[in-house]
């Protein structure tokens, strides 16, 4: 039997990562001979570690906190979504040795929303937070014609993100309509920002928590009316979906709540597809993980 293709996830800390288990399940499901391990990145030596890893013949890597921006800087070429996110969660070694960087986080979220039947064109989404997690998902959401409002504690950060992505949407639409004859124009959603008072005056179909607050057991408080018709998605995940934000949403009367375990499986599936050219069945793997977390 030939040697397995080598992959790893790099981060610090990394012991908690579910990626090795997820990719092991993908490998079994698709009958691909892969090895996927967790690697502890060193704050000082991360770039050298990664170069060594690829010099040894490894085919790809996932990158998690705090190295996504450093992996982005290290790569030779980038996907469009990765350039916009300015962060990389997936590296692939090309045949000529160059490193290709992608960001599959947003595609993972999009796939999970599709799985749930929660991705309806032109729906209104409120995203909480304007850090790296938000930046990583805006590109596929805008491509899926979502109407996005960003709310962030530091309003200016949300404004800067919205401006950057608005510019992208406008220039891409123009480019598309120039090269095709308008009928095949790319469609995009739009993106704007809101302060808390403005949030209170609007209604949303979906609220997505992309802040890091849950790690401290906290959540962003919103006016109760914000939850009126909304489904709620938390990019964080927890056993039995008991994240601080989802518990808060339930206390405000929300019945349709989902945590980010499906997004985690989704981003892994898109990385696996990039490396091995086969899209695994996410639902099956998600079921196994949920059982193992019980
Ligand atoms: P990253 O940028 O790597 O995603 P982060 O800098 O820890 O992670 O912040 C993620 C998001 O959580 C940010 O939008 C941050 O808000 P600020 O831009 O105002 O810092 C938000 N966040 C973190 N702690 C918060 C808190 N105590 N209250 C409200 N929002 C918070």
XYZ file of N, CA and C and ligand atoms in Angstrom, residues 129-133 152-154 157 210-213 216, ligand 1:
73
model
N -19.897 41.308 15.742
C -18.433 41.220 15.718
C -17.872 41.666 14.384
N -16.650 42.181 14.426
C -15.983 42.623 13.189
C -14.507 42.260 13.250
N -14.205 41.131 13.870
C -12.822 40.648 13.952
C -12.553 39.647 12.843
N -11.547 38.824 13.055
C -11.127 37.865 12.037
C -12.219 36.885 11.655
N -13.026 36.460 12.617
C -14.079 35.470 12.327
C -15.087 36.039 11.333
N -20.742 45.948 15.938
C -19.536 45.636 16.713
C -19.352 46.648 17.832
N -18.809 46.175 18.964
C -18.514 47.079 20.089
C -17.712 48.284 19.586
N -16.641 48.011 18.837
C -15.854 49.101 18.259
C -16.418 49.369 16.861
N -14.391 49.603 13.492
C -13.891 48.364 12.857
C -14.943 47.778 11.909
N -20.335 36.233 15.850
C -18.950 36.002 15.413
C -17.975 36.710 16.352
N -18.425 37.005 17.575
C -17.503 37.601 18.547
C -16.769 36.474 19.289
N -15.730 36.863 20.010
C -14.985 35.877 20.792
C -15.452 35.861 22.246
N -16.545 36.569 22.520
C -17.019 36.738 23.898
C -17.399 35.434 24.607
N -15.254 33.667 27.094
C -15.229 34.130 28.493
C -16.575 33.869 29.171
P -10.436 38.097 16.105
O -10.188 39.468 15.574
O -9.216 37.232 16.079
O -11.641 37.444 15.511
P -10.925 39.322 18.653
O -10.000 40.446 18.339
O -10.788 38.707 19.992
O -10.774 38.151 17.634
O -12.404 39.889 18.477
C -13.458 39.222 17.899
C -14.699 40.071 18.031
O -15.227 39.925 19.353
C -14.454 41.562 17.818
O -15.498 42.052 17.029
C -14.521 42.119 19.226
O -14.998 43.458 19.323
P -13.985 44.718 19.219
O -13.676 44.867 17.781
O -14.763 45.824 19.793
O -12.785 44.336 20.043
C -15.523 41.213 19.870
N -15.376 41.243 21.329
C -14.378 40.720 22.062
N -14.559 40.975 23.364
C -15.717 41.696 23.466
C -16.461 42.264 24.543
N -16.047 42.140 25.805
N -17.605 42.926 24.246
C -18.043 43.050 22.965
N -17.388 42.537 21.906
C -16.244 41.875 22.148
